Short mmCIF file of C-alpha atoms and ligand atoms in Angstrom, two decimals:
data_model
loop_
_atom_site.label_atom_id
_atom_site.label_comp_id
_atom_site.label_asym_id
_atom_site.label_seq_id
_atom_site.Cartn_x
_atom_site.Cartn_y
_atom_site.Cartn_z
CA UNK F 1 20.00 0.44 9.95
CA UNK F 2 17.65 -1.89 8.09
CA UNK F 3 16.54 -2.33 4.51
CA UNK F 4 12.99 -1.10 4.05
CA UNK F 5 10.84 -1.77 1.02
CA UNK F 6 7.28 -1.04 0.05
CA UNK F 7 5.17 -0.28 -2.97
CA UNK F 8 1.76 0.80 -4.17
CA UNK F 9 -0.07 -0.54 -7.20
CA UNK F 10 -0.97 2.22 -9.69
CA UNK F 11 -4.58 1.23 -10.25
CA UNK F 12 -7.62 3.42 -9.81
CA UNK F 13 -7.65 6.53 -7.68
CA UNK F 14 -5.62 6.52 -4.46
CA UNK F 15 -7.63 6.71 -1.26
CA UNK F 16 -7.34 7.97 2.29
CA UNK F 17 -6.81 4.28 3.20
CA UNK F 18 -3.70 4.18 1.00
CA UNK F 19 -2.52 7.41 2.60
CA UNK F 20 -2.94 6.24 6.20
CA UNK F 21 -1.88 2.65 5.52
CA UNK F 22 1.15 3.46 3.40
CA UNK F 23 2.16 6.85 1.84
CA UNK F 24 2.35 8.85 5.07
CA UNK F 25 4.42 6.21 6.89
CA UNK F 26 7.22 5.83 4.37
CA UNK F 27 9.22 9.04 5.05
CA UNK F 28 9.79 8.10 8.71
CA UNK F 29 12.03 5.25 7.55
CA UNK F 30 14.27 7.18 5.20
CA UNK F 31 16.49 8.89 7.77
CA UNK F 32 18.06 5.92 9.54
CA UNK F 33 17.52 3.08 7.08
CA UNK F 34 18.14 2.11 3.48
CA UNK F 35 14.78 2.72 1.99
CA UNK F 36 13.42 1.40 -1.33
CA UNK F 37 9.96 2.52 -2.37
CA UNK F 38 8.53 1.68 -5.77
CA UNK F 39 5.50 1.86 -8.01
CA UNK F 40 4.18 -1.69 -8.53
CA UNK F 41 3.24 -1.20 -12.17
CA UNK F 42 3.61 -4.85 -13.22
CA UNK F 43 1.21 -5.80 -10.44
CA UNK F 44 -1.28 -3.34 -11.92
CA UNK F 45 -1.65 -5.66 -14.92
CA UNK F 46 -3.14 -8.44 -12.78
CA UNK F 47 -6.59 -6.94 -13.39
CA UNK F 48 -7.67 -5.34 -16.67
CA UNK F 49 -6.36 -1.78 -16.93
CA UNK F 50 -6.33 0.80 -19.67
CA UNK F 51 -2.70 1.59 -20.76
CA UNK F 52 -3.18 5.38 -20.65
CA UNK F 53 -4.68 5.07 -17.20
CA UNK F 54 -1.76 2.93 -16.01
CA UNK F 55 0.78 5.47 -17.32
CA UNK F 56 -1.01 8.35 -15.67
CA UNK F 57 -1.58 6.58 -12.34
CA UNK F 58 2.11 5.63 -12.22
CA UNK F 59 2.92 9.36 -12.22
CA UNK F 60 0.22 9.91 -9.59
CA UNK F 61 1.77 7.38 -7.24
CA UNK F 62 5.29 8.79 -7.42
CA UNK F 63 3.84 12.29 -6.92
CA UNK F 64 2.06 11.05 -3.79
CA UNK F 65 5.35 9.61 -2.54
CA UNK F 66 7.08 12.95 -3.02
CA UNK F 67 4.18 14.91 -1.52
CA UNK F 68 4.30 12.66 1.55
CA UNK F 69 7.94 13.68 2.00
CA UNK F 70 10.01 10.98 0.32
CA UNK F 71 13.27 12.49 -0.84
CA UNK F 72 14.93 10.85 -3.90
CA UNK F 73 18.31 11.55 -2.29
CA UNK F 74 17.40 9.49 0.75
CA UNK F 75 15.03 6.88 -0.68
CA UNK F 76 15.49 4.86 -3.85
CA UNK F 77 12.29 5.69 -5.73
CA UNK F 78 11.67 3.52 -8.76
CA UNK F 79 9.27 1.72 -11.04
CA UNK F 80 8.94 -2.07 -10.68
CA UNK F 81 9.04 -2.69 -14.45
CA UNK F 82 12.37 -0.85 -14.83
CA UNK F 83 14.16 -3.61 -12.95
CA UNK F 84 14.39 -6.63 -15.26
CA UNK F 85 16.07 -8.67 -12.52
CA UNK F 86 12.77 -8.92 -10.66
CA UNK F 87 11.21 -10.85 -13.55
CA UNK F 88 14.03 -13.40 -13.42
CA UNK F 89 13.80 -13.76 -9.66
CA UNK F 90 10.03 -14.16 -10.00
CA UNK F 91 10.55 -16.98 -12.54
CA UNK F 92 12.91 -18.73 -10.16
CA UNK F 93 10.78 -18.30 -7.03
CA UNK F 94 7.61 -19.51 -8.66
CA UNK F 95 9.03 -23.03 -8.36
CA UNK F 96 9.33 -22.84 -4.59
CA UNK F 97 5.77 -21.96 -3.70
CA UNK F 98 2.74 -24.21 -3.64
CA UNK F 99 -0.56 -23.70 -5.43
CA UNK F 100 -2.36 -24.49 -2.17
CA UNK F 101 -0.58 -21.60 -0.48
CA UNK F 102 -1.55 -19.17 -3.21
CA UNK F 103 -5.17 -20.29 -3.30
CA UNK F 104 -5.49 -19.60 0.43
CA UNK F 105 -4.59 -15.92 0.02
CA UNK F 106 -7.50 -13.77 1.17
CA UNK F 107 -6.89 -11.11 -1.45
CA UNK F 108 -6.86 -13.66 -4.27
CA UNK F 109 -10.12 -15.14 -3.02
CA UNK F 110 -11.77 -11.71 -2.78
CA UNK F 111 -10.54 -10.44 -6.14
CA UNK F 112 -11.12 -13.64 -8.11
CA UNK F 113 -14.65 -14.01 -6.67
CA UNK F 114 -15.66 -10.89 -8.61
CA UNK F 115 -14.40 -12.30 -11.94
CA UNK F 116 -15.69 -14.75 -14.52
CA UNK F 117 -14.29 -17.97 -13.03
CA UNK F 118 -13.05 -19.13 -16.43
CA UNK F 119 -11.03 -15.96 -16.92
CA UNK F 120 -8.92 -15.63 -13.78
CA UNK F 121 -5.43 -14.58 -14.84
CA UNK F 122 -2.40 -16.58 -13.73
CA UNK F 123 -0.84 -13.23 -12.74
CA UNK F 124 -3.60 -12.59 -10.22
CA UNK F 125 -3.07 -16.05 -8.74
CA UNK F 126 0.71 -15.67 -8.64
CA UNK F 127 0.55 -12.07 -7.37
CA UNK F 128 2.21 -12.88 -4.01
CA UNK F 129 5.17 -14.53 -5.77
CA UNK F 130 6.06 -11.32 -7.59
CA UNK F 131 5.49 -9.43 -4.35
CA UNK F 132 7.91 -11.78 -2.57
CA UNK F 133 10.39 -11.23 -5.43
CA UNK F 134 10.05 -7.45 -4.89
CA UNK F 135 10.91 -7.91 -1.24
CA UNK F 136 13.87 -10.29 -1.71
CA UNK F 137 15.24 -8.36 -4.67
CA UNK F 138 16.44 -5.59 -2.34
CA UNK F 139 17.14 -7.78 0.72
CA UNK F 140 14.31 -6.03 2.54
CA UNK F 141 13.77 -6.88 6.18
CA UNK F 142 11.01 -4.40 7.01
CA UNK F 143 7.92 -3.96 4.83
CA UNK F 144 5.55 -1.15 5.87
CA UNK F 145 2.03 -1.97 4.65
CA UNK F 146 -1.64 -1.85 5.58
CA UNK F 147 -3.50 -4.76 7.10
CA UNK F 148 -4.52 -6.40 3.79
CA UNK F 149 -0.89 -7.03 2.75
CA UNK F 150 0.29 -8.71 5.96
CA UNK F 151 -0.62 -12.17 4.70
CA UNK F 152 1.47 -11.67 1.56
CA UNK F 153 4.50 -10.61 3.60
CA UNK F 154 4.06 -13.65 5.85
CA UNK F 155 4.02 -15.86 2.79
CA UNK F 156 7.25 -14.23 1.58
CA UNK F 157 8.75 -15.01 4.97
CA UNK F 158 7.74 -18.67 4.58
CA UNK F 159 9.21 -18.85 1.07
CA UNK F 160 12.50 -17.40 2.31
CA UNK F 161 12.65 -19.97 5.09
CA UNK F 162 11.98 -22.82 2.68
CA UNK F 163 14.43 -21.57 0.05
CA UNK F 164 17.23 -20.85 2.53
CA UNK F 165 16.90 -24.21 4.20
CA UNK F 166 16.81 -26.04 0.86
CA UNK F 167 20.16 -24.49 -0.14
CA UNK F 168 21.45 -24.28 3.41
CA UNK F 169 22.46 -20.61 3.11
CA UNK F 170 21.03 -17.17 3.88
CA UNK F 171 20.06 -16.33 0.32
CA UNK F 172 16.78 -14.50 0.80
CA UNK F 173 15.95 -11.92 3.49
CA UNK F 174 13.34 -12.83 6.11
CA UNK F 175 10.85 -9.95 5.88
CA UNK F 176 8.55 -8.62 8.58
CA UNK F 177 5.58 -6.36 7.96
CA UNK F 178 4.98 -3.23 10.00
CA UNK F 179 1.59 -1.57 10.11
CA UNK F 180 0.55 1.80 11.51
CA UNK F 181 -0.60 1.79 15.13
CA UNK F 182 -3.97 3.26 14.18
CA UNK F 183 -5.58 2.99 10.77
CA UNK F 184 -4.05 -0.17 9.31
CA UNK F 185 -7.47 -0.92 7.84
CA UNK F 186 -9.60 2.12 7.01
CA UNK F 187 -13.13 1.11 6.15
CA UNK F 188 -15.65 2.49 3.65
CA UNK F 189 -17.63 5.41 5.08
CA UNK F 190 -20.85 3.97 3.62
CA UNK F 191 -20.17 0.32 4.35
CA UNK F 192 -17.86 0.23 7.39
CA UNK F 193 -17.65 -3.57 7.37
CA UNK F 194 -15.70 -3.36 4.12
CA UNK F 195 -12.28 -1.89 3.40
CA UNK F 196 -12.05 1.51 1.78
CA UNK F 197 -10.58 0.56 -1.58
CA UNK F 198 -9.58 2.05 -4.92
CA UNK F 199 -12.64 0.48 -6.54
CA UNK F 200 -13.97 2.32 -9.53
CA UNK F 201 -17.48 1.05 -8.92
CA UNK F 202 -19.53 4.29 -9.03
CA UNK F 203 -21.99 2.93 -6.45
CA UNK F 204 -19.23 2.61 -3.89
CA UNK F 205 -17.51 5.95 -4.45
CA UNK F 206 -19.55 7.84 -1.83
CA UNK F 207 -17.89 5.79 0.88
CA UNK F 208 -14.36 6.36 -0.40
CA UNK F 209 -12.26 9.47 0.18
CA UNK F 210 -10.02 9.85 -2.83
CA UNK F 211 -6.81 11.77 -2.32
CA UNK F 212 -7.68 13.95 -5.29
CA UNK F 213 -11.21 14.78 -4.08
CA UNK F 214 -12.06 18.45 -3.51
CA UNK F 215 -12.36 19.72 0.06
CA UNK F 216 -16.10 20.06 -0.50
CA UNK F 217 -16.44 16.39 -1.48
CA UNK F 218 -14.22 15.17 1.35
CA UNK F 219 -16.27 17.06 3.92
CA UNK F 220 -19.54 15.91 2.37
CA UNK F 221 -18.47 12.26 2.41
CA UNK F 222 -17.42 12.44 6.05
CA UNK F 223 -20.56 14.30 7.15
CA UNK F 224 -22.74 11.66 5.47
CA UNK F 225 -20.78 8.65 6.81
CA UNK F 226 -22.94 5.81 8.13
CA UNK F 227 -22.99 5.68 11.93
CA UNK F 228 -25.50 4.23 14.43
CA UNK F 229 -28.33 5.46 16.62
CA UNK F 230 -26.57 5.28 19.99
CA UNK F 231 -25.14 8.83 19.86
CA UNK F 232 -22.04 7.90 21.85
CA UNK F 233 -18.53 8.30 20.42
CA UNK F 234 -16.93 5.03 21.51
CA UNK F 235 -14.46 2.65 19.85
CA UNK F 236 -16.19 -0.67 19.31
CA UNK F 237 -15.55 -1.99 15.77
CA UNK F 238 -18.06 -4.81 16.16
CA UNK F 239 -21.06 -2.90 17.49
CA UNK F 240 -20.15 0.53 16.17
CA UNK F 241 -18.12 0.02 12.97
CA UNK F 242 -18.93 3.42 11.46
CA UNK F 243 -18.01 5.49 14.53
CA UNK F 244 -14.94 3.32 15.20
CA UNK F 245 -13.75 3.91 11.66
CA UNK F 246 -14.17 7.68 12.01
CA UNK F 247 -12.33 7.53 15.35
CA UNK F 248 -9.45 5.66 13.67
CA UNK F 249 -9.28 8.29 10.93
CA UNK F 250 -9.36 11.10 13.50
CA UNK F 251 -6.67 9.50 15.68
CA UNK F 252 -4.44 8.69 12.72
CA UNK F 253 -4.64 12.30 11.53
CA UNK F 254 -4.21 13.92 14.95
CA UNK F 255 -1.71 11.30 16.21
CA UNK F 256 -3.66 10.81 19.42
CA UNK F 257 -4.72 7.69 21.32
CA UNK F 258 -8.22 6.31 20.78
CA UNK F 259 -8.97 6.57 24.52
CA UNK F 260 -8.04 10.27 24.52
CA UNK F 261 -10.25 10.95 21.51
CA UNK F 262 -13.14 9.15 23.21
CA UNK F 263 -12.73 11.55 26.15
CA UNK F 264 -12.54 14.58 23.87
CA UNK F 265 -15.86 13.64 22.23
CA UNK F 266 -17.61 12.48 25.37
CA UNK F 267 -21.14 14.01 25.27
CA UNK F 268 -20.66 15.30 21.72
CA UNK F 269 -23.29 14.66 19.09
CA UNK F 270 -22.26 12.89 15.90
CA UNK F 271 -22.54 16.07 13.81
CA UNK F 272 -19.94 17.84 15.94
CA UNK F 273 -17.71 14.74 15.95
CA UNK F 274 -17.91 14.32 12.17
CA UNK F 275 -17.06 17.98 11.65
CA UNK F 276 -13.95 17.50 13.84
CA UNK F 277 -12.98 14.43 11.77
CA UNK F 278 -13.40 16.40 8.53
CA UNK F 279 -11.29 19.27 9.94
CA UNK F 280 -8.57 16.83 11.02
CA UNK F 281 -8.50 15.21 7.57
CA UNK F 282 -8.36 18.55 5.75
CA UNK F 283 -5.65 19.91 8.02
CA UNK F 284 -3.32 17.19 6.80
CA UNK F 285 -4.69 16.33 3.35
CA UNK F 286 -5.10 19.95 2.21
CA UNK F 287 -1.36 20.80 2.19
CA UNK F 288 -0.55 17.26 0.97
CA UNK F 289 -2.81 17.75 -2.05
CA UNK F 290 -1.15 21.08 -2.92
CA UNK F 291 2.26 19.41 -2.94
CA UNK F 292 0.89 16.49 -4.94
CA UNK F 293 -0.45 18.70 -7.71
CA UNK F 294 2.84 20.61 -7.90
CA UNK F 295 4.89 17.40 -8.36
CA UNK F 296 2.30 15.86 -10.69
CA UNK F 297 2.51 18.80 -13.10
CA UNK F 298 6.12 18.00 -14.10
CA UNK F 299 6.25 14.56 -15.72
CA UNK F 300 9.74 15.20 -17.11
CA UNK F 301 11.10 15.65 -13.61
CA UNK F 302 9.25 12.51 -12.47
CA UNK F 303 10.83 10.54 -15.35
CA UNK F 304 14.26 11.72 -14.20
CA UNK F 305 13.56 10.54 -10.66
CA UNK F 306 12.47 7.14 -11.99
CA UNK F 307 15.61 6.88 -14.13
CA UNK F 308 17.97 7.72 -11.30
CA UNK F 309 16.11 5.39 -8.94
CA UNK F 310 16.27 2.53 -11.43
CA UNK F 311 20.07 2.82 -11.63
CA UNK F 312 20.38 2.46 -7.84
CA UNK F 313 17.71 -0.24 -7.56
CA UNK F 314 19.36 -2.31 -10.30
CA UNK F 315 22.66 -2.25 -8.44
CA UNK F 316 21.08 -3.79 -5.35
CA UNK F 317 18.98 -6.19 -7.43
CA UNK F 318 21.91 -7.59 -9.41
CA UNK F 319 23.75 -8.55 -6.21
CA UNK F 320 20.80 -10.64 -5.01
CA UNK F 321 20.14 -12.19 -8.41
CA UNK F 322 23.76 -13.32 -8.79
CA UNK F 323 23.63 -14.90 -5.35
CA UNK F 324 20.39 -16.76 -6.09
CA UNK F 325 21.42 -17.86 -9.59
CA UNK F 326 24.64 -19.37 -8.24
CA UNK F 327 22.82 -21.16 -5.44
CA UNK F 328 20.26 -22.83 -7.69
CA UNK F 329 22.75 -23.75 -10.41
CA UNK F 330 21.98 -21.17 -13.08
CA UNK F 331 25.57 -19.94 -12.82
P1 TYM H 1 -2.10 -1.57 -2.85
O1 TYM H 1 -1.73 -0.71 -3.98
O2 TYM H 1 -3.37 -2.36 -2.92
O3 TYM H 1 -2.17 -0.72 -1.54
C1 TYM H 1 -1.09 0.12 -1.19
C2 TYM H 1 -0.94 0.17 0.32
O4 TYM H 1 -2.11 0.76 0.90
C3 TYM H 1 -2.59 -0.07 1.94
N1 TYM H 1 -4.06 0.07 2.00
C4 TYM H 1 -4.74 0.39 3.11
N2 TYM H 1 -4.32 0.67 4.37
C5 TYM H 1 -5.28 0.98 5.28
N3 TYM H 1 -6.62 1.01 4.98
C6 TYM H 1 -7.07 0.75 3.73
N4 TYM H 1 -8.36 0.81 3.45
C7 TYM H 1 -6.10 0.43 2.73
N5 TYM H 1 -6.20 0.13 1.40
C8 TYM H 1 -4.93 -0.10 0.98
C9 TYM H 1 -2.18 -1.48 1.53
O5 TYM H 1 -2.14 -2.36 2.63
C10 TYM H 1 -0.81 -1.22 0.95
O6 TYM H 1 0.18 -1.18 1.97
N6 TYM H 1 0.61 -5.61 -3.11
C11 TYM H 1 0.75 -4.22 -2.82
C12 TYM H 1 1.83 -3.55 -3.65
C13 TYM H 1 3.12 -4.28 -3.58
C14 TYM H 1 3.99 -4.36 -2.46
C15 TYM H 1 5.09 -5.15 -2.89
C16 TYM H 1 3.92 -3.85 -1.17
C17 TYM H 1 3.69 -4.98 -4.59
N7 TYM H 1 4.87 -5.51 -4.18
C18 TYM H 1 6.14 -5.44 -2.02
C19 TYM H 1 4.99 -4.15 -0.30
C20 TYM H 1 6.07 -4.94 -0.73
C21 TYM H 1 -0.57 -3.56 -3.16
O7 TYM H 1 -1.26 -3.96 -4.05
O8 TYM H 1 -0.89 -2.53 -2.46
#
């Protein structure tokens, strides 16, 4: 029995990358562990976002959690901003982390590079501190994420080590990330050297499968994915990034080994292979979408789930905050 925690930021439209890297993996933890899964709505403010969009996407994310199979009776499902304790813990932790550490974060470098350099928010810079606070707040030991969040979890681990040794007590949990065996980094179908991301940039949308896309669009995007001219279905991310990405998607969906899929598509042309990938995606995403839309249509019910989750999350959070406040001298 371990404490599990993860979250998704309610920005933009959720993608197949989010599904494979996070949503679909969460339910497997809820049977034998104490599982805490939340909507990272405060983190959504680190880049400009329209308030109505944030409200609506917050409901989307919890609906995706439920559609993936999270059960509010087995998993504490909540909204980050409902737990005031996390803001206090964040304010404490921010003093135990170095600016050099934060400026080395790959995600900060990538996101800030796209902004006016004079207008980079402190929240974007300090993003991993709040993420560490999320993790410690519930004493989480296991953090299921995709590849791009591993570095943040490692930083949280370093902070815990530093903090615990400074006060000579086990005050903060020492988290470890877990990533899916296949598909921890799904790439864009049009630009397979770059991650498939929730970007709203219209030029990039052809390479991104959004979880709310129609079946027609999903199939079209997969059939027009960039490949290569070799006409061999082989996993080689360096030389064949497009085909390797499609193989990862296929294997994640079908739960098969890459080597077995390579055998299945030995001597197949890319058209046949892509069709099989599209079928595999629709087989799983089709029913998932139906469930999503059913949950999404009842915001009142979703509010109730958030309220109940917040009560349970706050109980766990207050225990940790008391412990930390006492240790540092705030109590
Ligand atoms: P976010 O919202 O950017 O992404 C949510 C989850 O989806 C994974 N992911 C992917 N996995 C595979 N392939 C992709 N192309 C892909 N794109 C995204 C991400 O790795 C992530 O697991 N910082 C987090 C939210 C967060 C959090 C936390 C997570 C806040 N506090 C505490 C864990 C613990 C984020 O922005 O994820």
